[in-house]
Short mmCIF file of C-alpha atoms in Angstrom, two decimals:
data_model
loop_
_atom_site.label_atom_id
_atom_site.label_comp_id
_atom_site.label_asym_id
_atom_site.label_seq_id
_atom_site.Cartn_x
_atom_site.Cartn_y
_atom_site.Cartn_z
CA MET D 482 -3.40 -18.32 -2.72
CA ASN D 483 -1.74 -20.21 -5.55
CA LYS D 484 1.35 -22.26 -4.75
CA PHE D 485 4.27 -20.02 -5.50
CA LYS D 486 7.93 -20.38 -4.74
CA ILE D 487 9.79 -17.56 -3.06
CA ALA D 488 13.16 -16.15 -4.07
CA GLU D 489 15.06 -13.91 -1.69
CA PRO D 490 17.61 -11.98 -3.75
CA GLN D 491 20.45 -10.32 -1.88
CA THR D 492 21.33 -7.64 -4.42
CA LEU D 493 19.62 -5.47 -7.02
CA GLU D 494 21.80 -7.17 -9.66
CA HIS D 495 20.16 -10.47 -8.78
CA VAL D 496 16.86 -8.96 -9.83
CA THR D 497 17.96 -7.00 -12.87
CA SER D 498 19.80 -10.01 -14.32
CA LEU D 499 16.58 -12.04 -14.38
CA SER D 500 15.22 -12.63 -17.84
CA SER D 501 12.84 -9.93 -19.04
CA GLU D 502 11.14 -12.57 -21.23
CA ASP D 503 10.34 -14.81 -18.27
CA THR D 504 6.70 -14.34 -17.29
CA THR D 505 6.70 -16.74 -14.35
CA TYR D 506 7.97 -14.39 -11.66
CA LYS D 507 6.64 -11.23 -10.00
CA LEU D 508 8.58 -8.74 -7.90
CA MET D 509 7.13 -8.03 -4.46
CA ALA D 510 7.92 -5.02 -2.26
CA GLY D 511 5.53 -4.60 0.70
CA GLY D 512 3.20 -7.04 -1.01
CA THR D 513 -0.09 -5.51 0.11
CA ASP D 514 -1.18 -5.11 -3.52
CA LEU D 515 0.56 -8.14 -5.03
CA LEU D 516 -0.82 -10.56 -2.44
CA GLY D 517 -4.27 -9.08 -3.06
CA GLU D 518 -3.90 -9.83 -6.77
CA ILE D 519 -2.76 -13.37 -6.03
CA LYS D 520 -5.60 -13.93 -3.53
CA ASP D 521 -8.11 -12.58 -6.02
CA GLY D 522 -6.76 -14.99 -8.63
CA ILE D 523 -5.96 -12.35 -11.23
CA ILE D 524 -2.30 -13.34 -11.31
CA GLU D 525 -0.75 -16.72 -10.58
CA PRO D 526 3.01 -16.25 -10.42
CA GLU D 527 5.16 -19.35 -10.09
CA ILE D 528 7.82 -17.36 -8.31
CA VAL D 529 7.52 -14.35 -6.03
CA VAL D 530 10.76 -12.38 -5.74
CA ASP D 531 10.83 -10.80 -2.30
CA LEU D 532 12.58 -7.45 -2.69
CA LEU D 533 12.59 -6.82 1.07
CA SER D 534 15.47 -9.30 1.34
CA ILE D 535 17.71 -6.76 -0.41
CA PRO D 536 19.36 -4.62 2.27
CA GLY D 537 19.88 -0.87 2.14
CA LEU D 538 16.85 0.35 0.21
CA SER D 539 14.96 1.94 3.10
CA TYR D 540 16.09 5.47 3.93
CA ILE D 541 15.26 9.18 3.76
CA LYS D 542 18.43 11.22 3.24
CA LYS D 543 19.04 14.87 2.62
CA ASP D 544 22.03 16.21 0.72
CA ARG D 545 22.80 19.16 -1.54
CA SER D 546 20.94 17.66 -4.48
CA GLY D 547 17.76 17.36 -2.43
CA VAL D 548 16.12 14.50 -0.58
CA ARG D 549 16.53 10.85 -1.52
CA ILE D 550 13.99 8.23 -0.52
CA GLY D 551 14.83 4.55 -0.86
CA ALA D 552 12.21 2.56 -2.75
CA LEU D 553 11.59 0.17 0.13
CA THR D 554 10.99 2.94 2.67
CA SER D 555 7.60 2.29 4.24
CA LEU D 556 4.76 4.75 3.75
CA VAL D 557 4.57 5.32 7.48
CA GLU D 558 8.22 6.35 7.56
CA VAL D 559 7.51 8.94 4.87
CA ALA D 560 4.35 10.12 6.63
CA GLU D 561 6.17 10.48 9.97
CA SER D 562 9.33 12.12 8.64
CA THR D 563 9.56 15.69 9.95
CA LEU D 564 11.93 16.51 7.10
CA ILE D 565 9.24 15.53 4.56
CA GLN D 566 6.51 17.22 6.58
CA ASN D 567 8.41 20.51 6.77
CA GLU D 568 9.80 20.68 3.25
CA TYR D 569 7.44 18.64 1.09
CA PRO D 570 3.99 18.89 2.71
CA ALA D 571 2.29 17.55 -0.43
CA LEU D 572 4.21 14.29 -0.05
CA HIS D 573 3.54 14.15 3.69
CA GLU D 574 -0.19 14.62 3.15
CA ALA D 575 -0.27 12.12 0.30
CA ALA D 576 1.57 9.45 2.31
CA LEU D 577 -0.74 10.01 5.26
CA SER D 578 -3.78 9.64 3.02
CA VAL D 579 -2.82 6.20 1.72
CA ALA D 580 -5.03 3.38 3.00
CA THR D 581 -4.79 2.63 6.74
CA PRO D 582 -2.13 2.51 9.46
CA GLN D 583 -1.88 -1.27 9.02
CA LEU D 584 -1.17 -0.94 5.30
CA ARG D 585 1.11 2.09 5.63
CA ASN D 586 3.29 0.09 8.04
CA ILE D 587 3.92 -2.51 5.34
CA GLY D 588 3.43 -0.70 2.01
CA THR D 589 6.48 0.93 0.44
CA VAL D 590 7.12 4.03 -1.65
CA GLY D 591 8.25 2.02 -4.67
CA GLY D 592 5.32 -0.36 -4.34
CA ASN D 593 2.86 2.50 -4.08
CA LEU D 594 4.10 3.91 -7.39
CA CYS D 595 3.99 0.49 -9.07
CA GLN D 596 0.65 -0.76 -7.68
CA ARG D 597 -1.84 -2.05 -10.21
CA PRO D 598 -5.15 -0.32 -11.00
CA ARG D 599 -8.32 -0.78 -8.96
CA CYS D 600 -10.65 -1.07 -11.97
CA TRP D 601 -13.21 -3.70 -10.99
CA TYR D 602 -13.01 -5.36 -14.38
CA TYR D 603 -9.25 -5.68 -14.02
CA ARG D 604 -9.67 -7.03 -10.47
CA ASP D 605 -12.30 -9.58 -11.53
CA PRO D 606 -10.65 -12.94 -12.32
CA GLN D 607 -13.61 -13.85 -14.55
CA VAL D 608 -13.08 -10.89 -16.85
CA GLN D 609 -10.42 -10.96 -19.53
CA CYS D 610 -10.12 -7.27 -20.28
CA ARG D 611 -7.65 -5.55 -22.54
CA LYS D 612 -5.25 -4.89 -19.66
CA LYS D 613 -5.10 -8.63 -19.06
CA GLY D 614 -4.56 -9.49 -22.71
CA GLY D 615 -8.21 -9.53 -23.80
CA SER D 616 -9.67 -7.56 -26.67
CA ARG D 617 -11.88 -4.95 -25.04
CA CYS D 618 -12.27 -2.50 -22.18
CA PHE D 619 -15.40 -3.46 -20.28
CA ALA D 620 -15.54 -0.13 -18.48
CA SER D 621 -16.07 1.91 -21.64
CA ASN D 622 -19.67 0.77 -21.98
CA GLY D 623 -20.07 -0.88 -18.59
CA ARG D 624 -20.07 0.40 -15.03
CA ASN D 625 -17.58 3.23 -14.99
CA LYS D 626 -18.29 5.47 -12.02
CA TYR D 627 -14.67 5.33 -10.81
CA HIS D 628 -12.94 5.45 -14.17
CA ALA D 629 -10.91 7.94 -16.19
CA ILE D 630 -12.27 11.10 -17.77
CA LEU D 631 -8.99 11.86 -19.53
CA GLY D 632 -6.41 9.85 -21.46
CA GLY D 633 -8.25 6.52 -21.33
CA ARG D 634 -9.43 5.77 -24.86
CA ILE D 635 -8.57 2.06 -25.01
CA CYS D 636 -8.46 1.35 -21.26
CA HIS D 637 -10.18 3.58 -18.72
CA ILE D 638 -8.29 2.84 -15.51
CA VAL D 639 -7.24 5.62 -13.18
CA HIS D 640 -3.82 5.46 -11.56
CA PRO D 641 -4.48 4.56 -7.90
CA SER D 642 -1.33 6.01 -6.31
CA ASP D 643 -1.61 8.97 -3.94
CA LEU D 644 2.14 9.51 -3.88
CA ALA D 645 2.37 9.80 -7.67
CA PRO D 646 0.59 13.17 -8.15
CA ALA D 647 2.34 14.60 -5.08
CA LEU D 648 5.79 13.47 -6.18
CA MET D 649 5.15 14.67 -9.72
CA VAL D 650 4.09 18.13 -8.57
CA LEU D 651 7.30 18.26 -6.52
CA ASP D 652 9.35 17.53 -9.70
CA ALA D 653 10.59 14.22 -8.33
CA LYS D 654 12.85 11.95 -10.32
CA VAL D 655 12.99 8.23 -10.05
CA THR D 656 16.12 6.09 -10.27
CA ILE D 657 15.50 2.74 -11.91
CA SER D 658 17.75 -0.30 -11.66
CA THR D 659 18.00 -1.89 -15.09
CA PRO D 660 20.05 -4.77 -16.55
CA GLN D 661 22.44 -2.10 -17.84
CA LYS D 662 23.23 1.01 -15.80
CA ASP D 663 20.85 2.64 -13.37
CA LYS D 664 18.85 5.36 -15.06
CA THR D 665 17.19 8.41 -13.55
CA VAL D 666 14.09 9.84 -15.21
CA PRO D 667 11.63 12.55 -14.22
CA LEU D 668 8.54 10.93 -12.71
CA VAL D 669 6.49 12.46 -15.50
CA ASP D 670 8.32 10.13 -17.92
CA PHE D 671 7.88 7.11 -15.66
CA PHE D 672 4.14 6.63 -16.06
CA THR D 673 2.74 5.64 -19.45
CA LEU D 674 -0.69 5.80 -21.02
CA PRO D 675 -2.59 2.68 -22.15
CA SER D 676 -1.95 3.76 -25.74
CA VAL D 677 1.77 3.14 -25.15
CA ASN D 678 1.33 -0.29 -23.58
CA VAL D 679 -2.08 -1.27 -22.28
CA ARG D 680 -0.64 -4.13 -20.21
CA ARG D 681 1.32 -1.89 -17.86
CA GLU D 682 1.23 1.58 -16.30
CA ASN D 683 4.89 2.57 -16.38
CA ILE D 684 8.13 2.12 -18.28
CA LEU D 685 9.49 -0.72 -16.11
CA ALA D 686 10.39 -4.02 -17.76
CA PRO D 687 9.71 -7.13 -15.62
CA ASN D 688 13.34 -7.21 -14.43
CA GLU D 689 13.60 -3.49 -13.69
CA LEU D 690 12.65 -1.82 -10.45
CA VAL D 691 12.40 1.54 -8.74
CA LYS D 692 15.47 2.03 -6.57
CA GLU D 693 15.18 5.60 -5.31
CA ILE D 694 13.07 8.75 -5.48
CA ILE D 695 14.91 12.06 -5.70
CA LEU D 696 13.20 15.28 -4.64
CA PRO D 697 14.85 18.55 -5.71
CA PRO D 698 15.59 21.13 -2.99
CA VAL D 699 12.61 23.32 -2.15
CA LYS D 700 12.78 26.82 -3.59
CA ARG D 701 12.44 29.77 -1.25
CA GLY D 702 8.81 30.44 -0.40
CA GLU D 703 7.57 27.36 -2.24
CA LYS D 704 4.54 25.69 -0.69
CA SER D 705 2.73 22.50 -1.63
CA THR D 706 -0.31 20.49 -0.70
CA TYR D 707 -2.19 17.30 -1.60
CA ARG D 708 -5.98 17.16 -1.34
CA LYS D 709 -8.00 14.01 -1.90
CA LEU D 710 -11.74 13.49 -2.27
CA LYS D 711 -13.04 10.07 -1.35
CA GLU D 712 -16.44 8.43 -1.40
CA ARG D 713 -15.77 7.12 2.07
CA SER D 714 -13.76 9.63 4.06
CA THR D 715 -12.10 7.21 6.50
CA TRP D 716 -10.26 5.14 3.96
CA ASP D 717 -10.59 4.98 0.22
CA PHE D 718 -8.82 5.48 -3.05
CA ALA D 719 -9.20 8.97 -4.50
CA LEU D 720 -12.24 9.81 -6.57
CA VAL D 721 -10.15 12.78 -7.60
CA SER D 722 -7.15 14.38 -5.94
CA ALA D 723 -5.05 17.44 -6.55
CA ALA D 724 -1.40 18.11 -5.80
CA VAL D 725 -0.52 21.80 -6.04
CA LYS D 726 2.82 23.55 -5.61
CA GLY D 727 3.53 27.24 -5.92
CA ILE D 728 4.97 30.46 -4.63
CA VAL D 729 2.28 32.85 -3.45
CA SER D 730 2.52 36.44 -2.41
CA GLU D 731 -0.40 38.69 -1.58
CA GLY D 732 -2.91 36.24 -2.97
CA ILE D 733 -1.13 35.86 -6.30
CA PHE D 734 0.63 32.72 -7.50
CA ASN D 735 3.93 33.77 -9.10
CA ASN D 736 4.27 30.21 -10.22
CA ILE D 737 2.01 27.22 -9.81
CA LYS D 738 2.04 23.56 -10.78
CA ILE D 739 -1.01 21.30 -10.65
CA VAL D 740 -1.17 17.51 -10.97
CA LEU D 741 -4.44 15.62 -10.63
CA GLY D 742 -4.99 12.06 -9.44
CA GLY D 743 -8.04 9.88 -10.04
CA VAL D 744 -8.91 11.34 -13.43
CA ALA D 745 -6.63 9.51 -15.87
CA PRO D 746 -4.51 6.35 -16.25
CA ILE D 747 -1.50 8.44 -15.21
CA PRO D 748 -1.12 11.46 -12.88
CA TRP D 749 -2.45 14.34 -14.98
CA ARG D 750 -0.73 17.71 -15.24
CA LEU D 751 -3.19 20.59 -15.64
CA GLU D 752 -1.06 23.17 -17.46
CA ARG D 753 -4.02 25.09 -18.85
CA ALA D 754 -5.36 25.75 -15.36
CA GLU D 755 -1.88 26.72 -14.17
CA SER D 756 -1.61 29.45 -16.81
CA LEU D 757 -5.10 30.72 -15.98
CA ILE D 758 -4.34 30.96 -12.25
CA ARG D 759 -0.75 32.23 -12.45
CA GLY D 760 -0.17 35.97 -11.99
CA ARG D 761 -3.72 36.91 -11.00
CA LYS D 762 -5.37 37.40 -7.67
CA VAL D 763 -6.95 34.04 -6.84
CA ARG D 764 -10.70 34.04 -6.40
CA ILE D 765 -12.94 31.04 -5.95
CA ASN D 766 -14.73 31.62 -9.24
CA SER D 767 -11.55 32.08 -11.22
CA VAL D 768 -10.07 28.85 -9.87
CA LYS D 769 -13.24 26.92 -10.67
CA GLN D 770 -13.34 28.44 -14.12
CA ALA D 771 -9.68 27.55 -14.67
CA ALA D 772 -10.50 23.93 -13.78
CA ARG D 773 -13.50 23.92 -16.11
CA ARG D 774 -11.55 25.31 -19.02
CA ALA D 775 -8.64 22.95 -18.41
CA LEU D 776 -11.05 20.02 -18.53
CA ALA D 777 -12.84 21.20 -21.67
CA ASP D 778 -11.41 18.27 -23.62
CA ALA D 779 -12.23 15.69 -20.93
CA GLN D 780 -14.34 12.78 -22.17
CA PRO D 781 -16.34 11.44 -19.26
CA LEU D 782 -18.02 8.05 -19.60
CA LYS D 783 -21.65 7.42 -18.79
CA GLU D 784 -21.31 7.37 -15.00
CA ASN D 785 -18.29 9.53 -14.16
CA GLY D 786 -19.13 13.02 -15.41
CA TYR D 787 -19.34 14.12 -11.79
CA LYS D 788 -15.55 13.95 -11.61
CA LYS D 789 -15.30 17.22 -13.56
CA GLU D 790 -17.15 19.03 -10.78
CA LEU D 791 -15.08 17.27 -8.14
CA VAL D 792 -11.93 18.56 -9.83
CA GLU D 793 -13.25 22.11 -9.47
CA ALA D 794 -13.85 21.49 -5.77
CA VAL D 795 -10.60 19.71 -4.96
CA LEU D 796 -8.52 22.21 -6.92
CA SER D 797 -10.19 25.14 -5.14
CA ARG D 798 -9.50 23.58 -1.75
CA ALA D 799 -5.88 22.87 -2.63
CA VAL D 800 -5.22 26.30 -4.12
CA PHE D 801 -6.86 28.22 -1.29
CA SER D 802 -5.01 26.20 1.37
CA LEU D 803 -1.79 27.70 0.00
CA VAL D 804 -2.98 31.33 -0.16
CA MET I 215 -0.27 -19.90 -16.22
CA ALA I 216 0.09 -23.45 -14.95
CA LYS I 217 0.18 -23.94 -11.24
CA PRO I 218 3.41 -25.60 -10.08
CA LYS I 219 2.84 -29.30 -9.46
CA LYS I 220 3.17 -30.51 -5.93
CA LYS I 221 6.27 -32.57 -5.47
CA LYS I 222 5.59 -36.22 -4.75
CA ASN I 223 8.12 -36.58 -1.97
CA GLN I 224 6.59 -33.78 0.11
CA THR I 225 4.77 -36.02 2.51
CA PHE I 226 5.31 -33.78 5.49
CA THR I 227 2.03 -32.00 6.06
CA ARG I 228 0.86 -29.40 8.49
CA ARG I 229 -1.41 -31.95 10.08
CA ASP I 230 1.51 -34.32 10.72
CA PHE I 231 3.37 -31.40 12.14
CA LEU I 232 0.61 -30.50 14.57
CA LYS I 233 0.13 -34.14 15.56
CA GLY I 234 3.82 -34.59 16.16
CA PHE I 235 4.38 -31.44 18.11
CA GLY I 236 1.11 -30.90 19.85
CA GLY I 237 0.25 -27.69 18.06
CA GLY I 238 1.42 -25.17 20.58
CA ALA I 239 4.84 -25.90 22.00
CA ILE I 240 6.85 -26.10 18.83
CA GLY I 241 10.44 -26.31 19.82
CA ALA I 242 13.80 -26.62 18.22
CA ALA I 243 13.26 -30.36 17.72
CA VAL I 244 12.50 -29.63 14.07
CA THR I 245 15.64 -30.47 12.18
CA PRO I 246 16.61 -28.89 8.89
CA SER I 247 16.41 -32.32 7.23
CA LEU I 248 12.64 -32.05 7.47
CA LEU I 249 12.70 -28.88 5.46
CA ALA I 250 11.87 -30.43 2.08
CA GLN I 251 13.64 -27.51 0.46
CA ASP I 252 12.76 -27.08 -3.17
CA LYS I 253 15.91 -27.87 -5.10
CA SER I 254 15.24 -25.60 -8.03
CA ALA I 255 16.71 -22.14 -8.25
CA LEU I 256 16.09 -18.96 -10.13
CA GLN I 257 18.89 -18.55 -12.64
CA THR I 258 20.32 -15.07 -13.03
CA GLN I 259 23.50 -13.87 -14.66
CA GLU I 260 24.71 -13.04 -11.18
CA GLY I 261 24.26 -16.62 -10.09
CA LYS I 262 21.43 -18.65 -8.72
CA ILE I 263 18.85 -17.49 -6.21
CA PRO I 264 17.53 -20.50 -4.30
CA LEU I 265 13.79 -21.00 -4.43
CA PHE I 266 11.80 -22.45 -1.61
CA THR I 267 8.26 -23.51 -0.91
CA LYS I 268 8.88 -24.10 2.79
CA LYS I 269 11.10 -22.30 5.22
CA GLN I 270 11.99 -22.63 8.86
CA ILE I 271 11.33 -19.43 10.76
CA ALA I 272 11.84 -18.37 14.36
CA LEU I 273 9.46 -15.81 15.75
CA THR I 274 8.36 -14.49 19.09
CA VAL I 275 4.64 -14.43 19.75
CA ASN I 276 3.40 -12.88 22.96
CA GLU I 277 6.90 -13.18 24.40
CA LYS I 278 7.15 -16.90 23.63
CA LYS I 279 9.64 -18.14 21.08
CA PHE I 280 8.53 -20.52 18.35
CA THR I 281 10.44 -22.26 15.60
CA LEU I 282 8.38 -23.73 12.83
CA ILE I 283 8.30 -24.53 9.16
CA VAL I 284 5.99 -22.41 7.08
CA GLU I 285 4.87 -22.66 3.49
CA SER I 286 5.61 -19.94 0.95
CA GLY I 287 1.97 -18.92 0.50
CA GLU I 288 1.09 -19.13 4.17
CA THR I 289 0.09 -15.92 5.92
CA LEU I 290 1.06 -14.88 9.41
CA LEU I 291 -2.66 -15.04 10.25
CA HIS I 292 -2.75 -18.71 9.24
CA VAL I 293 0.26 -19.49 11.39
CA LEU I 294 -1.24 -17.75 14.40
CA ARG I 295 -4.67 -19.35 14.15
CA GLU I 296 -4.02 -22.78 12.69
CA ARG I 297 -0.54 -23.59 13.90
CA LEU I 298 -0.26 -21.81 17.23
CA ASN I 299 -3.95 -22.04 18.13
CA LEU I 300 -4.13 -18.32 18.82
CA THR I 301 -7.63 -17.91 17.44
CA GLY I 302 -8.27 -14.52 19.02
CA THR I 303 -6.92 -12.96 15.83
CA LYS I 304 -9.81 -13.18 13.37
CA LYS I 305 -9.89 -13.97 9.69
CA THR I 306 -12.68 -11.85 8.31
CA CYS I 307 -12.15 -10.37 4.85
CA GLY I 308 -8.79 -12.05 4.23
CA ARG I 309 -7.75 -9.28 1.87
CA GLY I 310 -6.39 -6.45 3.99
CA GLU I 311 -9.48 -4.31 4.27
CA CYS I 312 -11.32 -4.93 7.53
CA GLY I 313 -8.70 -5.09 10.31
CA GLY I 314 -10.07 -8.18 12.09
CA CYS I 315 -6.64 -9.82 11.78
CA THR I 316 -4.65 -6.88 13.17
CA VAL I 317 -1.59 -7.85 15.22
CA LEU I 318 1.44 -5.91 16.36
CA LEU I 319 4.57 -6.65 14.34
CA ASN I 320 7.57 -5.23 16.19
CA GLY I 321 5.08 -2.95 17.94
CA LYS I 322 3.31 -1.71 14.80
CA PRO I 323 -0.19 -2.71 13.74
CA VAL I 324 -0.35 -4.78 10.53
CA TYR I 325 -2.89 -6.96 8.78
CA SER I 326 -1.67 -10.50 9.43
CA CYS I 327 -3.77 -11.77 6.49
CA MET I 328 -1.61 -9.77 4.06
CA TYR I 329 1.72 -10.63 5.63
CA LEU I 330 3.57 -13.72 4.48
CA ALA I 331 4.65 -15.95 7.34
CA VAL I 332 8.17 -16.31 5.89
CA ARG I 333 8.62 -12.61 6.54
CA ALA I 334 7.87 -13.07 10.23
CA ASP I 335 11.27 -14.69 10.74
CA ASN I 336 12.98 -13.00 13.71
CA LYS I 337 9.98 -10.73 14.26
CA ASN I 338 8.19 -9.98 17.48
CA ILE I 339 4.42 -10.46 17.31
CA THR I 340 1.78 -9.43 19.84
CA THR I 341 -1.75 -10.75 19.45
CA ILE I 342 -4.89 -10.06 21.46
CA GLU I 343 -3.94 -13.03 23.67
CA GLY I 344 -0.72 -11.28 24.67
CA LEU I 345 -2.25 -8.10 26.08
CA ALA I 346 -3.51 -9.22 29.49
CA ALA I 347 -0.74 -9.53 32.08
CA ASP I 348 -0.66 -11.16 35.51
CA GLY I 349 -4.27 -12.22 35.22
CA LYS I 350 -5.35 -8.65 34.64
CA LEU I 351 -6.90 -7.33 31.47
CA HIS I 352 -5.11 -4.63 29.52
CA PRO I 353 -6.71 -1.23 30.27
CA VAL I 354 -8.03 -1.10 26.70
CA GLN I 355 -9.70 -4.50 27.11
CA GLN I 356 -11.22 -3.39 30.41
CA ALA I 357 -12.45 -0.15 28.83
CA PHE I 358 -14.14 -2.05 25.98
CA ILE I 359 -16.06 -4.04 28.60
CA ASP I 360 -16.87 -1.00 30.73
CA LYS I 361 -18.09 1.01 27.76
CA ASP I 362 -19.91 -1.91 26.12
CA ALA I 363 -17.88 -1.18 22.99
CA TYR I 364 -19.04 -4.10 20.87
CA GLN I 365 -22.09 -5.93 19.69
CA CYS I 366 -21.24 -9.19 17.91
CA GLY I 367 -17.62 -8.86 19.03
CA PHE I 368 -15.97 -10.29 15.95
CA CYS I 369 -14.05 -7.12 15.12
CA THR I 370 -13.17 -6.46 18.77
CA PRO I 371 -9.72 -8.12 18.93
CA GLY I 372 -8.57 -6.12 15.90
CA PHE I 373 -9.92 -2.87 17.32
CA ILE I 374 -8.28 -3.51 20.68
CA VAL I 375 -4.89 -4.29 19.11
CA SER I 376 -5.05 -1.13 16.97
CA SER I 377 -6.04 0.90 20.03
CA VAL I 378 -3.14 -0.49 22.05
CA ALA I 379 -0.77 0.45 19.20
CA LEU I 380 -2.13 3.99 19.34
CA LEU I 381 -1.83 4.38 23.12
CA ASN I 382 1.70 2.93 23.09
CA THR I 383 2.86 5.81 20.91
CA ASN I 384 0.33 8.49 21.86
CA PRO I 385 -0.90 8.14 25.44
CA ASN I 386 -3.14 11.18 25.18
CA PRO I 387 -4.93 10.99 21.81
CA SER I 388 -7.58 13.40 20.61
CA GLN I 389 -10.86 12.07 19.23
CA GLU I 390 -9.44 12.72 15.76
CA ASP I 391 -6.24 10.77 16.58
CA ILE I 392 -8.38 7.85 17.73
CA LYS I 393 -10.47 7.88 14.57
CA LYS I 394 -7.37 7.96 12.38
CA ALA I 395 -5.63 5.19 14.30
CA LEU I 396 -8.72 2.99 14.00
CA SER I 397 -9.41 3.84 10.35
CA GLY I 398 -8.14 0.44 9.28
CA ASN I 399 -10.70 -1.47 11.33
CA LEU I 400 -14.31 -2.03 10.36
CA CYS I 401 -17.21 -2.77 12.71
CA ARG I 402 -20.22 -4.05 10.81
CA CYS I 403 -22.47 -3.56 13.83
CA GLY I 404 -21.50 0.11 13.86
CA SER I 405 -20.25 0.35 17.44
CA TYR I 406 -17.81 3.08 16.53
CA VAL I 407 -19.04 5.70 18.99
CA LYS I 408 -18.63 3.38 21.95
CA ILE I 409 -15.32 2.10 20.66
CA TYR I 410 -13.96 5.66 20.50
CA ASP I 411 -15.30 6.25 24.02
CA ALA I 412 -13.56 3.13 25.27
CA VAL I 413 -10.21 4.15 23.81
CA SER I 414 -10.60 7.60 25.27
CA ALA I 415 -11.42 6.11 28.69
CA ALA I 416 -8.46 3.72 28.46
CA SER I 417 -6.13 6.60 27.66
CA LYS I 418 -7.28 8.40 30.81
CA SER I 419 -6.85 5.30 32.96
CA THR I 420 -3.32 4.64 31.66
CA ARG I 421 -2.12 8.21 31.67
CA ARG I 422 0.53 8.90 34.24
CA PRO I 423 0.13 12.03 36.32
#
């Protein structure tokens, strides 16, 4: 690893009052992704700011406005919370599907949402791709089996987080500490496409950080699930995943929300499929057809066309698990 | 980005440290004056956050207390193997994927290769060396021998530590529980079937009636 210095801030204000122009520091939560980037030599920060030294950011609390999860809560604490398991099964399943027990014990909720992409061109220190300030995306005409089929255009990463699609389907909001006041935004407005800023995946400036996740109270009869297809079933990032939430009675979704992972640089809402499934008796063919029609404008690359079929499969499994 | 230059006055090296203190029994003889604290600080509007490249930490490893000075980029794995001579914990992939470096941190399994040593301050670590007690192998260790649950053996310490973590919280795991608990450990020889058998056997031998 490169020689970095460590700063142990005691308050969020310490972090947010850092200069946003300064490129020499990186914020570290659990560190399982950041240390990997440093070890791989794709970043060489002079200073690592250890967020775990800030007290009071690890909790799961329920109040009238819903459930609040501190950004430094570990993934294992989310996965083992009976409150989350009972009320937000999609989040429980997503947290449980992240990596391995060893990583879930260290990795945090905030870190999971802010982890960097797994694109092998991005992770290769020899390659100066567009995301690292270069002039081209090597995946667009290169090896792109694991890349985006939607929303890529100038950079074909997929967002690697499992929690992100689950939290988005659950209408989560995220509170961000900024140099001014804290701000709370819906998670859907947190993630950004490469066309907005190819160098990052969300709206955070270098001196801003996720402080808390807020889940709205569950509506009566509302169910949710997160399904993930992996190349290696024991432990892997998602090839594609589907988070689905809805209210079902007698085999009919009165309302349904679908967010996909593994298909785009951000978690991808599938509104077209929702409207095709809502209000009708669900049948395997109709769900698959809804997925197909919703992905009609997908633009697979040379090696990842199979993801369209995987979406049909993962969506069917998710939808039928709720019926 | 330029790498920070090494300060000239930092003559205190790990090798000197090991020579001076005999590697294992590192006591409280280390005075803060040896700390070679980096003087610079990170300026924020809220004041300065001190920066350091070395830090004195106190940790408990296998029920023994150690106080030592660690570098900012040093991993817990490095401290265990190179400073405390506990080489049972293996460095294999070095990037948090294979599980060869698994140790218990406050009772929970973690990859020591992806855990900065500075964070181990005041933590309680158990390594493979800390499992046997009173000259008797831990039931999981004994079961790995009885079931021949390894071939080359390099992944074995990590598998055993993960298995112990499982049985500490779930004394009666199903086959599926065992697979999930060991999902963060890789065996390149492919001894998985026998490993699962061993954990299952150990759970039966440790179960209280």
